[in-house]
Amino acid sequence: MKFFTKEVQIALVAIIALVVLYYGMSFLKGLSMFSSTKNYCVAFENVSGLAASSPVYANGYKVGVVEKIEYDYDKPNRIIAILGLDKQMRVPVGSHAEIASDLLGNIKINLVLSDNPLQFIAVGDTIQGVLEQGLMSKVATMVPAIEAMLPKLDSILTSLNTLLADPALHNTLHNVEGMTANFNQTSLQLRNLSASLNHNVPSMMFKADSVLGNTQRLTANLSAIDVAEMTAKVNQTLANVEEMTRKLNSNEGTLGLLMRDATLYNNLSSTAADADSLLRDFKAHPKRYVHFSVFGKKDK
């Protein structure tokens, strides 16, 4: 009687299929069946979607997977996740594990390692677990503040719509457009003025140099003048004028007597009057003063 009958062969194929299926499912879940791992426990109050086969990362590198999740019925609000970490991985004392999720909703565990190079958590011990405040959690905490801002935002939008519908805004924009055109024209004029100045500046500088040269020559001429000698001459002239004025005010000299002696003035006036009378009589009767004879002078 054969041992490997048809029924035995069918049973062996079924067992092999079940084993392959089991290891295949484990492989697809990320569980390593042929490599040795070290198990650690992590205590959470809320696993927040964490499941078996979720990856475990340390500093962004995958170091293991979540092998199993158990609820601690003896201690409510306490869930134990059993981690299977690489055998080379050592967890320092003071480290903790965080449940995190990415933008696609994938759940993972991040090991936040402490700076303790001498003490390590023993295999099988419990690591403290926390729930990371990810992006969605932060957004959830911001929702009440956003809800409180919505009425104010609605009021702001209403005021903005009212402002945009105001005709004065359109007029203001039109005025701004006109001002912009004026600014452009002014800028063009300034540009032309600058070009004109750049063209005329050399000639202006030449004229300025000429004026400066004349000023320097004038300054040199003024420096060459003997101020002391000129001052002495001016003082001498003033002294002479003062002396002449003094003599005019005194009885010295003809002019002084003429100005101050009334008798001399009267005599001069009388002499001038006599001369004037004589001149008039000469004009009226010239024969009294001039005699002409054709035949010579008549003897008396």
mmCIF file of C-alpha atoms in Angstrom:
data_model
loop_
_atom_site.group_PDB
_atom_site.id
_atom_site.type_symbol
_atom_site.label_atom_id
_atom_site.label_comp_id
_atom_site.label_asym_id
_atom_site.label_seq_id
_atom_site.Cartn_x
_atom_site.Cartn_y
_atom_site.Cartn_z
ATOM 1 C CA MET A 1 0.000 0.000 0.000
ATOM 2 C CA LYS A 2 1.406 3.292 -1.075
ATOM 3 C CA PHE A 3 1.776 6.122 1.477
ATOM 4 C CA PHE A 4 1.522 8.954 -1.023
ATOM 5 C CA THR A 5 -1.887 8.204 -2.167
ATOM 6 C CA LYS A 6 -3.967 10.664 -4.075
ATOM 7 C CA GLU A 7 -5.653 11.883 -0.920
ATOM 8 C CA VAL A 8 -2.294 12.446 0.826
ATOM 9 C CA GLN A 9 -0.962 14.377 -2.122
ATOM 10 C CA ILE A 10 -4.034 16.585 -2.103
ATOM 11 C CA ALA A 11 -3.628 17.195 1.642
ATOM 12 C CA LEU A 12 0.084 18.062 1.261
ATOM 13 C CA VAL A 13 -0.669 20.507 -1.559
ATOM 14 C CA ALA A 14 -3.363 22.167 0.568
ATOM 15 C CA ILE A 15 -0.996 22.480 3.554
ATOM 16 C CA ILE A 16 1.759 23.928 1.366
ATOM 17 C CA ALA A 17 -0.756 26.354 -0.166
ATOM 18 C CA LEU A 18 -1.883 27.494 3.288
ATOM 19 C CA VAL A 19 1.736 28.008 4.405
ATOM 20 C CA VAL A 20 2.569 29.968 1.269
ATOM 21 C CA LEU A 21 -0.595 32.015 1.686
ATOM 22 C CA TYR A 22 0.250 32.792 5.307
ATOM 23 C CA TYR A 23 3.797 33.844 4.560
ATOM 24 C CA GLY A 24 2.646 35.732 1.491
ATOM 25 C CA MET A 25 0.100 37.706 3.500
ATOM 26 C CA SER A 26 2.694 38.389 6.160
ATOM 27 C CA PHE A 27 5.137 39.575 3.520
ATOM 28 C CA LEU A 28 2.525 41.842 1.983
ATOM 29 C CA LYS A 29 1.795 43.274 5.417
ATOM 30 C CA GLY A 30 5.483 44.055 5.871
ATOM 31 C CA LEU A 31 6.112 41.431 8.503
ATOM 32 C CA SER A 32 9.490 39.726 8.297
ATOM 33 C CA MET A 33 9.211 35.981 8.741
ATOM 34 C CA PHE A 34 12.820 34.927 8.302
ATOM 35 C CA SER A 35 14.760 37.624 10.101
ATOM 36 C CA SER A 36 15.036 37.864 13.843
ATOM 37 C CA THR A 37 13.446 40.895 15.523
ATOM 38 C CA LYS A 38 13.193 42.330 19.016
ATOM 39 C CA ASN A 39 9.796 43.113 20.435
ATOM 40 C CA TYR A 40 8.954 46.257 22.391
ATOM 41 C CA CYS A 41 5.633 47.414 23.796
ATOM 42 C CA VAL A 42 4.247 50.902 23.313
ATOM 43 C CA ALA A 43 1.359 52.151 25.457
ATOM 44 C CA PHE A 44 -1.165 54.525 23.822
ATOM 45 C CA GLU A 45 -4.391 56.078 24.994
ATOM 46 C CA ASN A 46 -5.628 56.301 21.411
ATOM 47 C CA VAL A 47 -4.099 54.452 18.468
ATOM 48 C CA SER A 48 -5.898 56.786 15.979
ATOM 49 C CA GLY A 49 -6.120 54.319 13.053
ATOM 50 C CA LEU A 50 -2.910 52.428 13.820
ATOM 51 C CA ALA A 51 -3.012 48.817 12.623
ATOM 52 C CA ALA A 52 -0.810 45.761 12.453
ATOM 53 C CA SER A 53 1.917 45.982 9.802
ATOM 54 C CA SER A 54 2.116 49.784 10.145
ATOM 55 C CA PRO A 55 5.742 50.856 9.660
ATOM 56 C CA VAL A 56 7.987 52.078 12.452
ATOM 57 C CA TYR A 57 10.553 54.790 11.652
ATOM 58 C CA ALA A 58 13.512 56.225 13.535
ATOM 59 C CA ASN A 59 14.937 59.481 12.141
ATOM 60 C CA GLY A 60 13.069 58.818 8.888
ATOM 61 C CA TYR A 61 14.454 55.277 8.425
ATOM 62 C CA LYS A 62 12.240 52.200 8.673
ATOM 63 C CA VAL A 63 13.424 50.047 11.603
ATOM 64 C CA GLY A 64 10.447 47.708 12.077
ATOM 65 C CA VAL A 65 6.686 47.197 11.921
ATOM 66 C CA VAL A 66 3.742 46.975 14.259
ATOM 67 C CA GLU A 67 3.176 43.240 14.783
ATOM 68 C CA LYS A 68 0.101 43.330 16.959
ATOM 69 C CA ILE A 69 -2.232 45.707 18.803
ATOM 70 C CA GLU A 70 -3.941 44.651 22.043
ATOM 71 C CA TYR A 71 -6.411 46.427 24.282
ATOM 72 C CA ASP A 72 -5.491 46.333 27.994
ATOM 73 C CA TYR A 73 -8.760 45.410 29.659
ATOM 74 C CA ASP A 74 -7.202 45.630 33.117
ATOM 75 C CA LYS A 75 -6.312 49.284 32.554
ATOM 76 C CA PRO A 76 -8.973 51.138 30.551
ATOM 77 C CA ASN A 77 -7.869 53.809 28.088
ATOM 78 C CA ARG A 78 -4.632 51.888 27.545
ATOM 79 C CA ILE A 79 -3.798 50.172 24.269
ATOM 80 C CA ILE A 80 -0.590 48.192 23.785
ATOM 81 C CA ALA A 81 1.103 48.078 20.409
ATOM 82 C CA ILE A 82 3.781 45.393 20.031
ATOM 83 C CA LEU A 83 6.618 46.542 17.793
ATOM 84 C CA GLY A 84 8.985 44.241 15.992
ATOM 85 C CA LEU A 85 12.261 46.144 15.575
ATOM 86 C CA ASP A 86 15.460 45.134 13.845
ATOM 87 C CA LYS A 87 17.801 43.195 16.079
ATOM 88 C CA GLN A 88 20.513 45.873 15.633
ATOM 89 C CA MET A 89 18.145 48.572 16.877
ATOM 90 C CA ARG A 90 18.608 49.802 20.465
ATOM 91 C CA VAL A 91 16.227 52.262 22.070
ATOM 92 C CA PRO A 92 17.800 54.691 24.607
ATOM 93 C CA VAL A 93 16.095 55.345 27.929
ATOM 94 C CA GLY A 94 13.882 58.441 27.717
ATOM 95 C CA SER A 95 12.731 57.802 24.145
ATOM 96 C CA HIS A 96 9.068 57.834 23.180
ATOM 97 C CA ALA A 97 6.932 56.773 20.216
ATOM 98 C CA GLU A 98 4.540 59.013 18.278
ATOM 99 C CA ILE A 99 1.658 58.041 16.025
ATOM 100 C CA ALA A 100 1.868 60.227 12.914
ATOM 101 C CA SER A 101 0.025 60.439 9.599
ATOM 102 C CA ASP A 102 1.021 61.924 6.257
ATOM 103 C CA LEU A 103 -1.142 63.922 3.846
ATOM 104 C CA LEU A 104 -2.383 60.715 2.231
ATOM 105 C CA GLY A 105 -3.654 59.375 5.551
ATOM 106 C CA ASN A 106 -1.042 56.651 6.009
ATOM 107 C CA ILE A 107 -0.465 55.896 9.696
ATOM 108 C CA LYS A 108 3.010 55.206 11.048
ATOM 109 C CA ILE A 109 4.991 55.266 14.280
ATOM 110 C CA ASN A 110 7.972 57.564 14.736
ATOM 111 C CA LEU A 111 10.515 56.672 17.406
ATOM 112 C CA VAL A 112 11.865 59.865 18.956
ATOM 113 C CA LEU A 113 15.190 58.741 20.417
ATOM 114 C CA SER A 114 16.700 60.474 23.433
ATOM 115 C CA ASP A 115 20.341 61.542 23.829
ATOM 116 C CA ASN A 116 21.275 58.816 26.292
ATOM 117 C CA PRO A 117 24.148 56.749 24.883
ATOM 118 C CA LEU A 118 24.642 54.595 28.013
ATOM 119 C CA GLN A 119 21.215 53.339 29.065
ATOM 120 C CA PHE A 120 18.840 51.435 26.787
ATOM 121 C CA ILE A 121 15.323 50.080 27.191
ATOM 122 C CA ALA A 122 15.337 46.313 27.676
ATOM 123 C CA VAL A 123 13.702 44.121 25.056
ATOM 124 C CA GLY A 124 10.062 43.581 25.922
ATOM 125 C CA ASP A 125 9.761 46.709 28.059
ATOM 126 C CA THR A 126 7.172 49.392 27.432
ATOM 127 C CA ILE A 127 7.907 52.643 25.572
ATOM 128 C CA GLN A 128 5.788 55.657 26.303
ATOM 129 C CA GLY A 129 3.549 56.509 23.353
ATOM 130 C CA VAL A 130 1.969 59.842 22.398
ATOM 131 C CA LEU A 131 -0.210 61.066 19.545
ATOM 132 C CA GLU A 132 1.662 63.499 17.318
ATOM 133 C CA GLN A 133 -0.020 66.812 16.646
ATOM 134 C CA GLY A 134 0.041 66.479 12.881
ATOM 135 C CA LEU A 135 -1.257 68.827 10.262
ATOM 136 C CA MET A 136 -4.851 67.654 10.456
ATOM 137 C CA SER A 137 -4.838 67.834 14.251
ATOM 138 C CA LYS A 138 -3.544 71.393 14.099
ATOM 139 C CA VAL A 139 -6.234 72.249 11.585
ATOM 140 C CA ALA A 140 -8.839 70.756 13.937
ATOM 141 C CA THR A 141 -7.623 72.946 16.773
ATOM 142 C CA MET A 142 -7.865 75.972 14.498
ATOM 143 C CA VAL A 143 -11.485 75.296 13.525
ATOM 144 C CA PRO A 144 -13.050 77.144 16.535
ATOM 145 C CA ALA A 145 -10.931 80.219 15.810
ATOM 146 C CA ILE A 146 -11.894 80.062 12.139
ATOM 147 C CA GLU A 147 -15.582 79.758 13.052
ATOM 148 C CA ALA A 148 -15.260 82.807 15.282
ATOM 149 C CA MET A 149 -13.669 84.733 12.408
ATOM 150 C CA LEU A 150 -16.365 83.865 9.865
ATOM 151 C CA PRO A 151 -18.879 86.597 10.964
ATOM 152 C CA LYS A 152 -16.141 89.223 10.854
ATOM 153 C CA LEU A 153 -15.008 87.925 7.478
ATOM 154 C CA ASP A 154 -18.559 88.143 6.171
ATOM 155 C CA SER A 155 -18.834 91.735 7.431
ATOM 156 C CA ILE A 156 -15.526 92.604 5.786
ATOM 157 C CA LEU A 157 -16.657 91.110 2.467
ATOM 158 C CA THR A 158 -19.945 93.055 2.666
ATOM 159 C CA SER A 159 -18.088 96.301 3.300
ATOM 160 C CA LEU A 160 -15.688 95.497 0.463
ATOM 161 C CA ASN A 161 -18.575 94.900 -1.948
ATOM 162 C CA THR A 162 -20.158 98.200 -0.877
ATOM 163 C CA LEU A 163 -16.864 99.988 -1.424
ATOM 164 C CA LEU A 164 -16.402 98.443 -4.859
ATOM 165 C CA ALA A 165 -19.927 99.459 -5.857
ATOM 166 C CA ASP A 166 -19.354 103.082 -4.810
ATOM 167 C CA PRO A 167 -19.042 105.379 -7.893
ATOM 168 C CA ALA A 168 -16.511 107.478 -6.014
ATOM 169 C CA LEU A 169 -14.049 104.597 -6.259
ATOM 170 C CA HIS A 170 -14.319 104.598 -10.047
ATOM 171 C CA ASN A 171 -13.815 108.370 -10.093
ATOM 172 C CA THR A 172 -10.794 107.983 -7.853
ATOM 173 C CA LEU A 173 -9.333 105.351 -10.146
ATOM 174 C CA HIS A 174 -9.973 107.647 -13.109
ATOM 175 C CA ASN A 175 -8.205 110.497 -11.291
ATOM 176 C CA VAL A 176 -5.321 108.198 -10.466
ATOM 177 C CA GLU A 177 -5.054 107.328 -14.152
ATOM 178 C CA GLY A 178 -4.911 111.044 -14.992
ATOM 179 C CA MET A 179 -2.305 111.629 -12.308
ATOM 180 C CA THR A 180 -0.257 108.773 -13.746
ATOM 181 C CA ALA A 181 -0.390 110.386 -17.179
ATOM 182 C CA ASN A 182 0.702 113.712 -15.652
ATOM 183 C CA PHE A 183 3.545 111.975 -13.845
ATOM 184 C CA ASN A 184 4.643 110.404 -17.110
ATOM 185 C CA GLN A 185 4.587 113.791 -18.849
ATOM 186 C CA THR A 186 6.493 115.384 -15.972
ATOM 187 C CA SER A 187 9.031 112.580 -16.106
ATOM 188 C CA LEU A 188 9.479 113.183 -19.851
ATOM 189 C CA GLN A 189 9.970 116.905 -19.254
ATOM 190 C CA LEU A 190 12.503 116.210 -16.521
ATOM 191 C CA ARG A 191 14.311 113.832 -18.861
ATOM 192 C CA ASN A 192 14.436 116.532 -21.569
ATOM 193 C CA LEU A 193 15.590 119.109 -19.014
ATOM 194 C CA SER A 194 18.309 116.753 -17.850
ATOM 195 C CA ALA A 195 19.454 116.227 -21.440
ATOM 196 C CA SER A 196 19.500 119.997 -22.013
ATOM 197 C CA LEU A 197 21.504 120.528 -18.848
ATOM 198 C CA ASN A 198 23.948 117.838 -19.864
ATOM 199 C CA HIS A 199 24.346 119.613 -23.208
ATOM 200 C CA ASN A 200 24.751 123.118 -21.711
ATOM 201 C CA VAL A 201 26.785 122.260 -18.660
ATOM 202 C CA PRO A 202 30.166 122.237 -20.516
ATOM 203 C CA SER A 203 29.629 125.760 -21.887
ATOM 204 C CA MET A 204 28.364 126.914 -18.502
ATOM 205 C CA MET A 205 31.427 125.437 -16.876
ATOM 206 C CA PHE A 206 33.638 127.238 -19.417
ATOM 207 C CA LYS A 207 31.902 130.545 -18.644
ATOM 208 C CA ALA A 208 32.194 129.876 -14.955
ATOM 209 C CA ASP A 209 35.915 129.204 -15.391
ATOM 210 C CA SER A 210 36.250 132.500 -17.307
ATOM 211 C CA VAL A 211 34.389 134.430 -14.600
ATOM 212 C CA LEU A 212 36.495 132.728 -11.973
ATOM 213 C CA GLY A 213 39.645 133.721 -13.865
ATOM 214 C CA ASN A 214 38.502 137.349 -14.048
ATOM 215 C CA THR A 215 37.666 137.279 -10.369
ATOM 216 C CA GLN A 216 41.101 135.919 -9.589
ATOM 217 C CA ARG A 217 42.747 138.655 -11.682
ATOM 218 C CA LEU A 218 40.620 141.301 -9.952
ATOM 219 C CA THR A 219 41.575 139.864 -6.614
ATOM 220 C CA ALA A 220 45.233 139.949 -7.618
ATOM 221 C CA ASN A 221 44.914 143.594 -8.715
ATOM 222 C CA LEU A 222 43.193 144.509 -5.467
ATOM 223 C CA SER A 223 45.943 142.738 -3.575
ATOM 224 C CA ALA A 224 48.567 144.754 -5.475
ATOM 225 C CA ILE A 225 47.051 148.097 -4.373
ATOM 226 C CA ASP A 226 48.856 149.790 -1.502
ATOM 227 C CA VAL A 227 45.950 150.295 0.830
ATOM 228 C CA ALA A 228 48.010 152.183 3.388
ATOM 229 C CA GLU A 229 49.241 154.716 0.810
ATOM 230 C CA MET A 230 45.742 155.168 -0.600
ATOM 231 C CA THR A 231 44.348 155.638 2.880
ATOM 232 C CA ALA A 232 47.000 158.284 3.621
ATOM 233 C CA LYS A 233 46.148 160.169 0.424
ATOM 234 C CA VAL A 234 42.440 160.054 1.195
ATOM 235 C CA ASN A 235 43.118 161.300 4.721
ATOM 236 C CA GLN A 236 45.275 164.140 3.275
ATOM 237 C CA THR A 237 42.519 165.104 0.820
ATOM 238 C CA LEU A 238 39.956 165.127 3.611
ATOM 239 C CA ALA A 239 42.289 167.273 5.706
ATOM 240 C CA ASN A 240 42.645 169.789 2.833
ATOM 241 C CA VAL A 241 38.872 169.892 2.355
ATOM 242 C CA GLU A 242 38.466 170.434 6.077
ATOM 243 C CA GLU A 243 41.048 173.247 6.032
ATOM 244 C CA MET A 244 39.328 174.929 3.067
ATOM 245 C CA THR A 245 35.981 174.661 4.796
ATOM 246 C CA ARG A 246 37.486 176.171 7.930
ATOM 247 C CA LYS A 247 38.879 179.124 5.959
ATOM 248 C CA LEU A 248 35.568 179.654 4.205
ATOM 249 C CA ASN A 249 33.844 179.783 7.563
ATOM 250 C CA SER A 250 36.469 182.274 8.897
ATOM 251 C CA ASN A 251 37.356 185.879 7.840
ATOM 252 C CA GLU A 252 40.560 184.777 6.178
ATOM 253 C CA GLY A 253 40.899 185.174 2.415
ATOM 254 C CA THR A 254 38.669 186.694 -0.205
ATOM 255 C CA LEU A 255 36.113 183.928 -0.269
ATOM 256 C CA GLY A 256 35.878 183.972 3.518
ATOM 257 C CA LEU A 257 35.415 187.738 3.562
ATOM 258 C CA LEU A 258 32.964 187.531 0.704
ATOM 259 C CA MET A 259 30.940 184.945 2.560
ATOM 260 C CA ARG A 260 31.088 186.616 5.969
ATOM 261 C CA ASP A 261 31.682 190.417 5.364
ATOM 262 C CA ALA A 262 28.373 192.080 4.525
ATOM 263 C CA THR A 263 30.061 195.402 3.556
ATOM 264 C CA LEU A 264 32.184 193.750 0.901
ATOM 265 C CA TYR A 265 29.128 191.987 -0.413
ATOM 266 C CA ASN A 266 27.186 195.259 -0.530
ATOM 267 C CA ASN A 267 30.083 197.068 -2.310
ATOM 268 C CA LEU A 268 30.316 194.300 -4.854
ATOM 269 C CA SER A 269 26.564 194.482 -5.352
ATOM 270 C CA SER A 270 26.730 198.281 -5.733
ATOM 271 C CA THR A 271 29.632 198.018 -8.202
ATOM 272 C CA ALA A 272 27.768 195.437 -10.212
ATOM 273 C CA ALA A 273 24.712 197.720 -10.254
ATOM 274 C CA ASP A 274 26.819 200.692 -11.429
ATOM 275 C CA ALA A 275 28.437 198.623 -14.122
ATOM 276 C CA ASP A 276 25.057 197.449 -15.295
ATOM 277 C CA SER A 277 23.759 201.079 -15.382
ATOM 278 C CA LEU A 278 26.867 202.176 -17.298
ATOM 279 C CA LEU A 279 26.438 199.393 -19.838
ATOM 280 C CA ARG A 280 22.818 200.310 -20.403
ATOM 281 C CA ASP A 281 23.704 204.035 -20.849
ATOM 282 C CA PHE A 282 26.504 203.033 -23.272
ATOM 283 C CA LYS A 283 24.043 201.054 -25.317
ATOM 284 C CA ALA A 284 21.524 203.909 -25.265
ATOM 285 C CA HIS A 285 23.978 206.794 -26.012
ATOM 286 C CA PRO A 286 27.107 205.394 -27.554
ATOM 287 C CA LYS A 287 28.090 208.836 -28.963
ATOM 288 C CA ARG A 288 28.739 210.071 -25.498
ATOM 289 C CA TYR A 289 31.600 207.640 -25.132
ATOM 290 C CA VAL A 290 32.919 207.152 -28.704
ATOM 291 C CA HIS A 291 33.804 210.063 -31.194
ATOM 292 C CA PHE A 292 34.714 209.459 -34.849
ATOM 293 C CA SER A 293 36.153 212.183 -37.210
ATOM 294 C CA VAL A 294 36.742 211.692 -40.893
ATOM 295 C CA PHE A 295 39.213 214.601 -41.155
ATOM 296 C CA GLY A 296 41.079 214.014 -38.005
ATOM 297 C CA LYS A 297 40.987 215.404 -34.567
ATOM 298 C CA LYS A 298 39.717 218.943 -34.240
ATOM 299 C CA ASP A 299 41.866 221.309 -32.284
ATOM 300 C CA LYS A 300 40.256 222.862 -29.365
#
